[in-house]
PDB file of C-alpha atoms and ligand atoms in Angstrom:
ATOM      1  CA  MET A1444       5.711 141.567 177.842  1.00  0.00           C
ATOM      2  CA  SER A1445       4.745 143.660 180.902  1.00  0.00           C
ATOM      3  CA  ARG A1446       7.364 146.514 180.553  1.00  0.00           C
ATOM      4  CA  ARG A1447       5.411 147.416 176.950  1.00  0.00           C
ATOM      5  CA  LYS A1448       2.426 149.964 176.891  1.00  0.00           C
ATOM      6  CA  GLN A1449      -0.608 147.812 175.382  1.00  0.00           C
ATOM      7  CA  ILE A1450      -2.222 148.823 172.871  1.00  0.00           C
ATOM      8  CA  TYR A1451      -5.042 146.782 172.227  1.00  0.00           C
ATOM      9  CA  GLU A1452      -6.452 143.389 173.095  1.00  0.00           C
ATOM     10  CA  GLY A1453      -7.790 141.134 169.986  1.00  0.00           C
ATOM     11  CA  LYS A1454      -9.100 137.681 169.815  1.00  0.00           C
ATOM     12  CA  ALA A1455      -6.167 136.235 168.667  1.00  0.00           C
ATOM     13  CA  LYS A1456      -3.068 138.761 168.901  1.00  0.00           C
ATOM     14  CA  ILE A1457      -1.783 141.922 171.372  1.00  0.00           C
ATOM     15  CA  LEU A1458      -0.481 145.086 170.007  1.00  0.00           C
ATOM     16  CA  PHE A1459       2.479 146.541 172.249  1.00  0.00           C
ATOM     17  CA  GLU A1460       4.317 149.675 171.268  1.00  0.00           C
ATOM     18  CA  GLY A1461       7.260 149.106 168.921  1.00  0.00           C
ATOM     19  CA  PRO A1462      10.953 150.438 170.024  1.00  0.00           C
ATOM     20  CA  GLU A1463      10.456 153.565 167.875  1.00  0.00           C
ATOM     21  CA  PRO A1464       8.089 155.704 166.353  1.00  0.00           C
ATOM     22  CA  GLY A1465       5.420 154.621 164.289  1.00  0.00           C
ATOM     23  CA  THR A1466       6.241 150.587 164.675  1.00  0.00           C
ATOM     24  CA  ILE A1467       3.751 148.062 167.141  1.00  0.00           C
ATOM     25  CA  ILE A1468       4.527 144.801 167.788  1.00  0.00           C
ATOM     26  CA  GLN A1469       2.800 142.392 167.531  1.00  0.00           C
ATOM     27  CA  TYR A1470       1.845 139.231 169.889  1.00  0.00           C
ATOM     28  CA  PHE A1471      -0.071 136.062 169.015  1.00  0.00           C
ATOM     29  CA  LYS A1472      -1.744 134.367 171.234  1.00  0.00           C
ATOM     30  CA  ASP A1473      -3.530 131.198 171.254  1.00  0.00           C
ATOM     31  CA  ASP A1474      -6.487 132.167 171.989  1.00  0.00           C
ATOM     32  CA  ALA A1475      -8.862 130.743 168.500  1.00  0.00           C
ATOM     33  CA  THR A1476     -12.999 131.904 168.961  1.00  0.00           C
ATOM     34  CA  ALA A1477     -15.156 131.465 165.870  1.00  0.00           C
ATOM     35  CA  PHE A1478     -18.579 132.537 165.687  1.00  0.00           C
ATOM     36  CA  ASN A1479     -17.758 136.428 166.456  1.00  0.00           C
ATOM     37  CA  ASN A1480     -17.099 135.246 169.419  1.00  0.00           C
ATOM     38  CA  LYS A1481     -19.387 132.954 171.056  1.00  0.00           C
ATOM     39  CA  LYS A1482     -16.474 129.742 170.707  1.00  0.00           C
ATOM     40  CA  LYS A1483     -13.623 129.958 172.654  1.00  0.00           C
ATOM     41  CA  GLY A1484     -11.322 127.690 172.949  1.00  0.00           C
ATOM     42  CA  THR A1485      -7.574 127.644 172.227  1.00  0.00           C
ATOM     43  CA  ILE A1486      -4.921 125.996 170.127  1.00  0.00           C
ATOM     44  CA  THR A1487      -1.519 125.269 172.348  1.00  0.00           C
ATOM     45  CA  GLY A1488       0.768 126.120 170.032  1.00  0.00           C
ATOM     46  CA  LYS A1489      -1.219 128.554 167.361  1.00  0.00           C
ATOM     47  CA  GLY A1490       0.497 131.646 168.204  1.00  0.00           C
ATOM     48  CA  VAL A1491       3.321 130.398 167.728  1.00  0.00           C
ATOM     49  CA  LEU A1492       2.745 129.190 164.143  1.00  0.00           C
ATOM     50  CA  ASN A1493       0.695 131.980 163.097  1.00  0.00           C
ATOM     51  CA  ASN A1494       3.503 134.057 164.491  1.00  0.00           C
ATOM     52  CA  ARG A1495       5.716 132.360 161.706  1.00  0.00           C
ATOM     53  CA  ILE A1496       3.356 131.180 158.988  1.00  0.00           C
ATOM     54  CA  SER A1497       2.755 135.402 158.541  1.00  0.00           C
ATOM     55  CA  GLU A1498       6.009 136.038 158.735  1.00  0.00           C
ATOM     56  CA  PHE A1499       6.667 132.954 156.049  1.00  0.00           C
ATOM     57  CA  LEU A1500       4.426 134.419 153.270  1.00  0.00           C
ATOM     58  CA  MET A1501       4.283 138.676 154.123  1.00  0.00           C
ATOM     59  CA  THR A1502       8.355 138.547 153.628  1.00  0.00           C
ATOM     60  CA  ARG A1503       7.586 136.410 150.183  1.00  0.00           C
ATOM     61  CA  LEU A1504       4.454 139.342 148.688  1.00  0.00           C
ATOM     62  CA  GLU A1505       7.619 141.458 150.016  1.00  0.00           C
ATOM     63  CA  GLU A1506       9.554 139.524 147.728  1.00  0.00           C
ATOM     64  CA  MET A1507       7.230 139.742 144.656  1.00  0.00           C
ATOM     65  CA  GLY A1508       6.411 143.575 145.493  1.00  0.00           C
ATOM     66  CA  ILE A1509       3.435 144.265 148.151  1.00  0.00           C
ATOM     67  CA  PRO A1510       3.697 146.770 150.478  1.00  0.00           C
ATOM     68  CA  THR A1511       3.092 145.138 154.024  1.00  0.00           C
ATOM     69  CA  HIS A1512       3.493 146.476 157.273  1.00  0.00           C
ATOM     70  CA  PHE A1513       5.635 143.751 158.451  1.00  0.00           C
ATOM     71  CA  VAL A1514       9.126 144.008 159.958  1.00  0.00           C
ATOM     72  CA  ARG A1515      10.556 141.709 161.084  1.00  0.00           C
ATOM     73  CA  ARG A1516       9.725 138.309 163.572  1.00  0.00           C
ATOM     74  CA  LEU A1517      11.620 139.536 167.332  1.00  0.00           C
ATOM     75  CA  ASN A1518      10.781 135.836 169.096  1.00  0.00           C
ATOM     76  CA  MET A1519       8.103 133.625 168.840  1.00  0.00           C
ATOM     77  CA  ARG A1520       5.186 134.994 169.495  1.00  0.00           C
ATOM     78  CA  GLU A1521       6.010 138.700 167.915  1.00  0.00           C
ATOM     79  CA  GLN A1522       6.552 140.415 165.384  1.00  0.00           C
ATOM     80  CA  LEU A1523       7.980 143.764 164.819  1.00  0.00           C
ATOM     81  CA  VAL A1524       4.487 145.625 161.975  1.00  0.00           C
ATOM     82  CA  ARG A1525       4.178 149.391 161.038  1.00  0.00           C
ATOM     83  CA  GLU A1526       1.896 150.820 162.850  1.00  0.00           C
ATOM     84  CA  VAL A1527      -0.639 151.953 160.549  1.00  0.00           C
ATOM     85  CA  GLU A1528      -4.752 153.531 160.393  1.00  0.00           C
ATOM     86  CA  ILE A1529      -6.298 150.024 159.758  1.00  0.00           C
ATOM     87  CA  ILE A1530      -8.805 150.552 156.968  1.00  0.00           C
ATOM     88  CA  PRO A1531     -12.033 149.755 158.838  1.00  0.00           C
ATOM     89  CA  LEU A1532     -12.538 145.902 156.845  1.00  0.00           C
ATOM     90  CA  GLU A1533     -12.836 142.552 155.938  1.00  0.00           C
ATOM     91  CA  VAL A1534     -11.071 141.641 152.851  1.00  0.00           C
ATOM     92  CA  VAL A1535     -12.705 138.145 151.520  1.00  0.00           C
ATOM     93  CA  VAL A1536     -11.829 136.347 147.666  1.00  0.00           C
ATOM     94  CA  ARG A1537     -13.230 133.589 147.806  1.00  0.00           C
ATOM     95  CA  ASN A1538     -11.622 131.152 144.889  1.00  0.00           C
ATOM     96  CA  VAL A1539     -14.178 127.832 146.155  1.00  0.00           C
ATOM     97  CA  ALA A1540     -17.546 127.937 147.856  1.00  0.00           C
ATOM     98  CA  ALA A1541     -17.576 127.479 151.349  1.00  0.00           C
ATOM     99  CA  GLY A1542     -18.725 128.669 155.106  1.00  0.00           C
ATOM    100  CA  SER A1543     -21.048 131.587 154.890  1.00  0.00           C
ATOM    101  CA  PHE A1544     -21.259 131.792 151.304  1.00  0.00           C
ATOM    102  CA  CYS A1545     -22.292 128.142 150.636  1.00  0.00           C
ATOM    103  CA  GLN A1546     -25.454 129.332 153.368  1.00  0.00           C
ATOM    104  CA  ARG A1547     -25.695 132.615 151.622  1.00  0.00           C
ATOM    105  CA  PHE A1548     -26.250 131.064 147.636  1.00  0.00           C
ATOM    106  CA  GLY A1549     -27.599 127.825 148.918  1.00  0.00           C
ATOM    107  CA  LEU A1550     -23.972 125.662 147.458  1.00  0.00           C
ATOM    108  CA  GLN A1551     -22.323 122.648 148.534  1.00  0.00           C
ATOM    109  CA  GLU A1552     -19.053 122.796 150.284  1.00  0.00           C
ATOM    110  CA  GLY A1553     -15.861 122.645 146.980  1.00  0.00           C
ATOM    111  CA  ALA A1554     -18.665 124.428 144.387  1.00  0.00           C
ATOM    112  CA  SER A1555     -16.213 125.567 141.511  1.00  0.00           C
ATOM    113  CA  LEU A1556     -16.992 129.764 141.329  1.00  0.00           C
ATOM    114  CA  PRO A1557     -16.835 131.589 137.993  1.00  0.00           C
ATOM    115  CA  ARG A1558     -14.286 133.247 139.432  1.00  0.00           C
ATOM    116  CA  SER A1559     -12.991 134.285 142.444  1.00  0.00           C
ATOM    117  CA  ILE A1560     -15.348 136.548 144.130  1.00  0.00           C
ATOM    118  CA  ILE A1561     -13.787 139.610 146.266  1.00  0.00           C
ATOM    119  CA  GLU A1562     -16.668 140.860 149.418  1.00  0.00           C
ATOM    120  CA  TYR A1563     -16.153 142.880 151.323  1.00  0.00           C
ATOM    121  CA  CYS A1564     -17.171 143.211 155.418  1.00  0.00           C
ATOM    122  CA  TYR A1565     -17.721 146.272 157.408  1.00  0.00           C
ATOM    123  CA  LYS A1566     -14.789 145.528 160.887  1.00  0.00           C
ATOM    124  CA  ASN A1567     -17.408 145.925 163.841  1.00  0.00           C
ATOM    125  CA  ASP A1568     -17.654 142.990 166.470  1.00  0.00           C
ATOM    126  CA  GLU A1569     -20.625 144.343 167.673  1.00  0.00           C
ATOM    127  CA  LEU A1570     -22.728 144.436 164.610  1.00  0.00           C
ATOM    128  CA  GLY A1571     -21.038 140.829 163.804  1.00  0.00           C
ATOM    129  CA  ASP A1572     -19.017 142.426 160.432  1.00  0.00           C
ATOM    130  CA  PRO A1573     -21.985 142.675 158.127  1.00  0.00           C
ATOM    131  CA  MET A1574     -21.296 142.474 154.179  1.00  0.00           C
ATOM    132  CA  VAL A1575     -20.821 146.005 152.721  1.00  0.00           C
ATOM    133  CA  SER A1576     -19.918 147.736 149.483  1.00  0.00           C
ATOM    134  CA  GLU A1577     -18.572 149.789 148.005  1.00  0.00           C
ATOM    135  CA  GLU A1578     -21.871 152.456 148.156  1.00  0.00           C
ATOM    136  CA  HIS A1579     -20.836 151.998 152.940  1.00  0.00           C
ATOM    137  CA  ILE A1580     -17.495 151.752 151.750  1.00  0.00           C
ATOM    138  CA  THR A1581     -17.626 154.996 149.706  1.00  0.00           C
ATOM    139  CA  ALA A1582     -20.364 156.639 151.464  1.00  0.00           C
ATOM    140  CA  PHE A1583     -19.435 155.988 155.581  1.00  0.00           C
ATOM    141  CA  GLY A1584     -15.900 157.117 153.999  1.00  0.00           C
ATOM    142  CA  TRP A1585     -14.054 154.130 155.478  1.00  0.00           C
ATOM    143  CA  ALA A1586     -11.874 154.225 152.100  1.00  0.00           C
ATOM    144  CA  ASP A1587     -12.151 156.350 149.060  1.00  0.00           C
ATOM    145  CA  THR A1588     -12.365 154.716 145.127  1.00  0.00           C
ATOM    146  CA  ARG A1589      -9.072 155.676 144.355  1.00  0.00           C
ATOM    147  CA  ASP A1590      -8.323 153.360 148.089  1.00  0.00           C
ATOM    148  CA  LEU A1591     -10.560 150.951 147.013  1.00  0.00           C
ATOM    149  CA  ASP A1592      -9.139 150.447 143.527  1.00  0.00           C
ATOM    150  CA  ASP A1593      -5.983 150.174 145.593  1.00  0.00           C
ATOM    151  CA  ILE A1594      -7.396 147.593 147.421  1.00  0.00           C
ATOM    152  CA  MET A1595      -8.955 145.385 145.016  1.00  0.00           C
ATOM    153  CA  ALA A1596      -5.500 145.375 142.943  1.00  0.00           C
ATOM    154  CA  LEU A1597      -3.151 143.736 145.716  1.00  0.00           C
ATOM    155  CA  THR A1598      -5.897 141.685 146.797  1.00  0.00           C
ATOM    156  CA  LEU A1599      -6.484 140.574 143.146  1.00  0.00           C
ATOM    157  CA  ARG A1600      -1.965 139.780 143.211  1.00  0.00           C
ATOM    158  CA  ILE A1601      -1.840 138.944 146.850  1.00  0.00           C
ATOM    159  CA  ASN A1602      -4.680 136.251 145.903  1.00  0.00           C
ATOM    160  CA  ASP A1603      -2.730 135.117 142.742  1.00  0.00           C
ATOM    161  CA  TYR A1604       1.034 134.352 144.403  1.00  0.00           C
ATOM    162  CA  LEU A1605      -0.721 132.760 148.066  1.00  0.00           C
ATOM    163  CA  SER A1606      -2.224 130.763 145.428  1.00  0.00           C
ATOM    164  CA  GLY A1607       0.123 129.203 143.633  1.00  0.00           C
ATOM    165  CA  LEU A1608       2.562 129.424 146.603  1.00  0.00           C
ATOM    166  CA  PHE A1609      -0.206 127.219 148.411  1.00  0.00           C
ATOM    167  CA  LEU A1610      -0.487 124.424 145.075  1.00  0.00           C
ATOM    168  CA  GLY A1611       3.325 124.366 144.920  1.00  0.00           C
ATOM    169  CA  VAL A1612       2.678 122.858 148.512  1.00  0.00           C
ATOM    170  CA  GLY A1613      -0.200 121.212 148.352  1.00  0.00           C
ATOM    171  CA  ILE A1614      -2.898 122.468 149.468  1.00  0.00           C
ATOM    172  CA  LYS A1615      -5.250 123.808 148.070  1.00  0.00           C
ATOM    173  CA  LEU A1616      -6.313 128.290 148.781  1.00  0.00           C
ATOM    174  CA  VAL A1617     -10.396 127.870 149.573  1.00  0.00           C
ATOM    175  CA  ASP A1618     -10.897 130.615 150.994  1.00  0.00           C
ATOM    176  CA  PHE A1619      -9.591 133.767 152.755  1.00  0.00           C
ATOM    177  CA  LYS A1620      -9.313 137.148 154.295  1.00  0.00           C
ATOM    178  CA  LEU A1621      -7.205 141.092 154.738  1.00  0.00           C
ATOM    179  CA  GLU A1622      -6.625 143.475 156.180  1.00  0.00           C
ATOM    180  CA  PHE A1623      -5.531 146.108 155.529  1.00  0.00           C
ATOM    181  CA  GLY A1624      -4.152 149.861 156.384  1.00  0.00           C
ATOM    182  CA  ARG A1625      -2.869 152.685 155.821  1.00  0.00           C
ATOM    183  CA  HIS A1626       1.230 154.494 155.939  1.00  0.00           C
ATOM    184  CA  TRP A1627       2.684 157.393 155.845  1.00  0.00           C
ATOM    185  CA  ASN A1628       6.428 157.889 154.900  1.00  0.00           C
ATOM    186  CA  GLU A1629       8.758 160.436 156.358  1.00  0.00           C
ATOM    187  CA  HIS A1630       7.945 162.784 152.994  1.00  0.00           C
ATOM    188  CA  ASP A1631       3.667 162.235 154.275  1.00  0.00           C
ATOM    189  CA  GLU A1632       2.872 160.112 151.162  1.00  0.00           C
ATOM    190  CA  MET A1633       0.597 157.148 152.002  1.00  0.00           C
ATOM    191  CA  ARG A1634      -0.572 153.721 150.787  1.00  0.00           C
ATOM    192  CA  ILE A1635      -2.760 151.550 151.708  1.00  0.00           C
ATOM    193  CA  ILE A1636      -0.489 148.121 152.749  1.00  0.00           C
ATOM    194  CA  LEU A1637      -0.664 144.701 154.321  1.00  0.00           C
ATOM    195  CA  ALA A1638      -1.330 144.748 157.436  1.00  0.00           C
ATOM    196  CA  ASP A1639      -2.618 142.431 160.301  1.00  0.00           C
ATOM    197  CA  GLU A1640      -1.701 138.763 160.044  1.00  0.00           C
ATOM    198  CA  ILE A1641      -2.118 135.713 157.503  1.00  0.00           C
ATOM    199  CA  SER A1642      -2.454 132.858 158.855  1.00  0.00           C
ATOM    200  CA  PRO A1643      -4.259 129.248 159.148  1.00  0.00           C
ATOM    201  CA  ASP A1644      -6.365 131.462 161.346  1.00  0.00           C
ATOM    202  CA  CYS A1645      -8.217 134.302 159.034  1.00  0.00           C
ATOM    203  CA  CYS A1646      -7.181 131.140 155.868  1.00  0.00           C
ATOM    204  CA  ARG A1647      -9.513 128.443 154.382  1.00  0.00           C
ATOM    205  CA  LEU A1648      -6.547 125.785 153.436  1.00  0.00           C
ATOM    206  CA  TRP A1649      -7.884 122.438 152.453  1.00  0.00           C
ATOM    207  CA  ASP A1650      -5.360 120.224 151.438  1.00  0.00           C
ATOM    208  CA  MET A1651      -5.465 119.498 147.033  1.00  0.00           C
ATOM    209  CA  LYS A1652      -5.385 114.777 147.058  1.00  0.00           C
ATOM    210  CA  THR A1653      -8.460 114.876 150.175  1.00  0.00           C
ATOM    211  CA  ASN A1654      -9.263 118.376 150.545  1.00  0.00           C
ATOM    212  CA  GLU A1655      -8.943 117.529 154.634  1.00  0.00           C
ATOM    213  CA  LYS A1656      -9.199 121.141 155.788  1.00  0.00           C
ATOM    214  CA  MET A1657      -6.220 122.237 157.534  1.00  0.00           C
ATOM    215  CA  ASP A1658      -7.456 125.683 159.158  1.00  0.00           C
ATOM    216  CA  LYS A1659      -9.718 127.024 162.042  1.00  0.00           C
ATOM    217  CA  ASP A1660     -12.895 125.241 160.904  1.00  0.00           C
ATOM    218  CA  ARG A1661     -11.486 122.639 162.644  1.00  0.00           C
ATOM    219  CA  PHE A1662     -12.268 124.033 165.766  1.00  0.00           C
ATOM    220  CA  ARG A1663     -15.031 126.068 164.455  1.00  0.00           C
ATOM    221  CA  ARG A1664     -16.568 122.547 163.661  1.00  0.00           C
ATOM    222  CA  ASP A1665     -15.256 120.815 166.213  1.00  0.00           C
ATOM    223  CA  LEU A1666     -13.308 117.967 163.863  1.00  0.00           C
ATOM    224  CA  GLY A1667     -10.406 117.809 165.540  1.00  0.00           C
ATOM    225  CA  LYS A1668      -6.366 117.740 165.343  1.00  0.00           C
ATOM    226  CA  VAL A1669      -6.537 121.453 165.622  1.00  0.00           C
ATOM    227  CA  GLU A1670      -3.004 122.310 166.262  1.00  0.00           C
ATOM    228  CA  GLU A1671      -1.210 118.855 164.078  1.00  0.00           C
ATOM    229  CA  ALA A1672      -3.238 121.225 160.530  1.00  0.00           C
ATOM    230  CA  TYR A1673      -1.572 124.394 162.032  1.00  0.00           C
ATOM    231  CA  GLN A1674       1.755 121.980 162.014  1.00  0.00           C
ATOM    232  CA  GLU A1675       1.168 121.260 158.776  1.00  0.00           C
ATOM    233  CA  VAL A1676       0.908 123.908 157.282  1.00  0.00           C
ATOM    234  CA  ALA A1677       4.091 125.150 158.692  1.00  0.00           C
ATOM    235  CA  ARG A1678       5.869 122.193 157.782  1.00  0.00           C
ATOM    236  CA  ARG A1679       4.975 122.241 154.174  1.00  0.00           C
ATOM    237  CA  LEU A1680       5.943 125.351 154.057  1.00  0.00           C
ATOM    238  CA  GLY A1681       9.197 124.428 155.188  1.00  0.00           C
ATOM    239  CA  ILE A1682       8.822 126.785 158.351  1.00  0.00           C
ATOM    240  CA  LEU A1683       8.308 124.019 161.342  1.00  0.00           C
ATOM    241  CA  PRO A1684      11.660 124.245 162.935  1.00  0.00           C
ATOM    242  CA  GLU A1685      12.080 119.776 163.707  1.00  0.00           C
ATOM    243  CA  SER A1686      15.171 120.324 165.962  1.00  0.00           C
ATOM    244  CA  GLY A1687      15.195 124.073 166.975  1.00  0.00           C
ATOM    245  CA  PRO A1688      14.350 126.864 166.119  1.00  0.00           C
ATOM    246  CA  ARG A1689      16.839 127.741 163.913  1.00  0.00           C
ATOM    247  CA  ASP A1690      16.469 124.111 162.079  1.00  0.00           C
ATOM    248  CA  LEU A1691      14.321 126.087 158.780  1.00  0.00           C
ATOM    249  CA  ARG A1692      14.664 123.899 154.992  1.00  0.00           C
ATOM    250  CA  GLY A1693      13.386 125.793 151.895  1.00  0.00           C
ATOM    251  CA  PRO A1694       9.496 124.666 151.154  1.00  0.00           C
ATOM    252  CA  GLU A1695       8.703 121.477 150.023  1.00  0.00           C
ATOM    253  CA  THR A1696       6.978 120.862 146.504  1.00  0.00           C
ATOM    254  CA  MET A1697       4.323 118.522 146.059  1.00  0.00           C
ATOM    255  CA  GLN A1698       4.083 116.690 142.621  1.00  0.00           C
TER     256      GLN A1698
HETATM  257  P1  LIG B1747     -16.959 132.676 156.520  1.00  0.00           P
HETATM  258  O1  LIG B1747     -17.154 131.722 154.740  1.00  0.00           O
HETATM  259  O2  LIG B1747     -17.367 132.947 157.948  1.00  0.00           O
HETATM  260  O3  LIG B1747     -17.007 134.512 156.023  1.00  0.00           O
HETATM  261  O4  LIG B1747     -15.685 133.716 155.659  1.00  0.00           O
HETATM  262  C1  LIG B1747     -15.141 133.549 155.158  1.00  0.00           C
HETATM  263  C2  LIG B1747     -13.097 133.639 155.360  1.00  0.00           C
HETATM  264  O5  LIG B1747     -12.497 135.154 156.032  1.00  0.00           O
HETATM  265  C3  LIG B1747     -12.206 132.135 155.731  1.00  0.00           C
HETATM  266  O6  LIG B1747     -10.943 131.678 155.622  1.00  0.00           O
HETATM  267  C4  LIG B1747     -12.023 132.653 157.428  1.00  0.00           C
HETATM  268  C5  LIG B1747     -12.600 134.392 156.809  1.00  0.00           C
HETATM  269  N1  LIG B1747     -13.108 135.136 158.373  1.00  0.00           N
HETATM  270  C6  LIG B1747     -12.098 135.864 158.855  1.00  0.00           C
HETATM  271  O7  LIG B1747     -10.262 135.778 159.055  1.00  0.00           O
HETATM  272  N2  LIG B1747     -12.170 136.666 160.306  1.00  0.00           N
HETATM  273  C7  LIG B1747     -13.477 136.005 160.479  1.00  0.00           C
HETATM  274  O8  LIG B1747     -14.687 137.247 161.364  1.00  0.00           O
HETATM  275  C8  LIG B1747     -14.793 135.740 159.551  1.00  0.00           C
HETATM  276  C9  LIG B1747     -15.940 136.097 159.618  1.00  0.00           C
HETATM  277  C10 LIG B1747     -14.012 134.846 158.649  1.00  0.00           C
END
């Protein structure tokens, strides 16, 4: 780790310069924060599990034709990704009412929504990631309307695919957060690709039968069994090594 040049340290990941130009190494930490860094802790093994879960989900999405920054997993805690210019937006998809959405609209957690709702937040910790509209995004130049059309189209496809994938292993995809970046190919053509990570840190995942939480809300709300919840997500996706790192089974289908 120390040999490489560190580019950035975030709350849950560290970025290092990659082995060739245009690549970055994402290192997944066990550190967990909530409520914009007010609550801090460690979830033992989280980095290893999120590295695997994000690898698995991004690989499946690539197979579906969704462009992502993921190149390959390097080891237990690191993955090689394409360097992008991050669009400073947190794109939140809500399929079921939960979290801040319930507070904002006075809804019970678990209330169904008329349809999936997409929200944008400006990615800025000092400001507490305020929610923004297309007007703010285009006026401040974070993205133009064509970028937003691409982001919206990709987000809807990702939601459809991931909702089905999680349903297949007995998990409800309640809500989640995505980040996108601009990537230029060798002909200097730009396209918007999925970046960051998809893991129980940035999704709400509930057991389909019991509604038990299997995500970072267990840490945020001191519900206990945090490590076990992340492990169970990986286990159901068929990516938890049972007798060693090479013991990888396929997803376990639930009836
Ligand atoms: P919220 O209900 O707290 O607004 O969160 C909505 C979803 O976005 C939830 O799945 C958690 C995720 N999220 C992040 O990944 N990062 C954040 O900083 C926040 C606030 C939420």
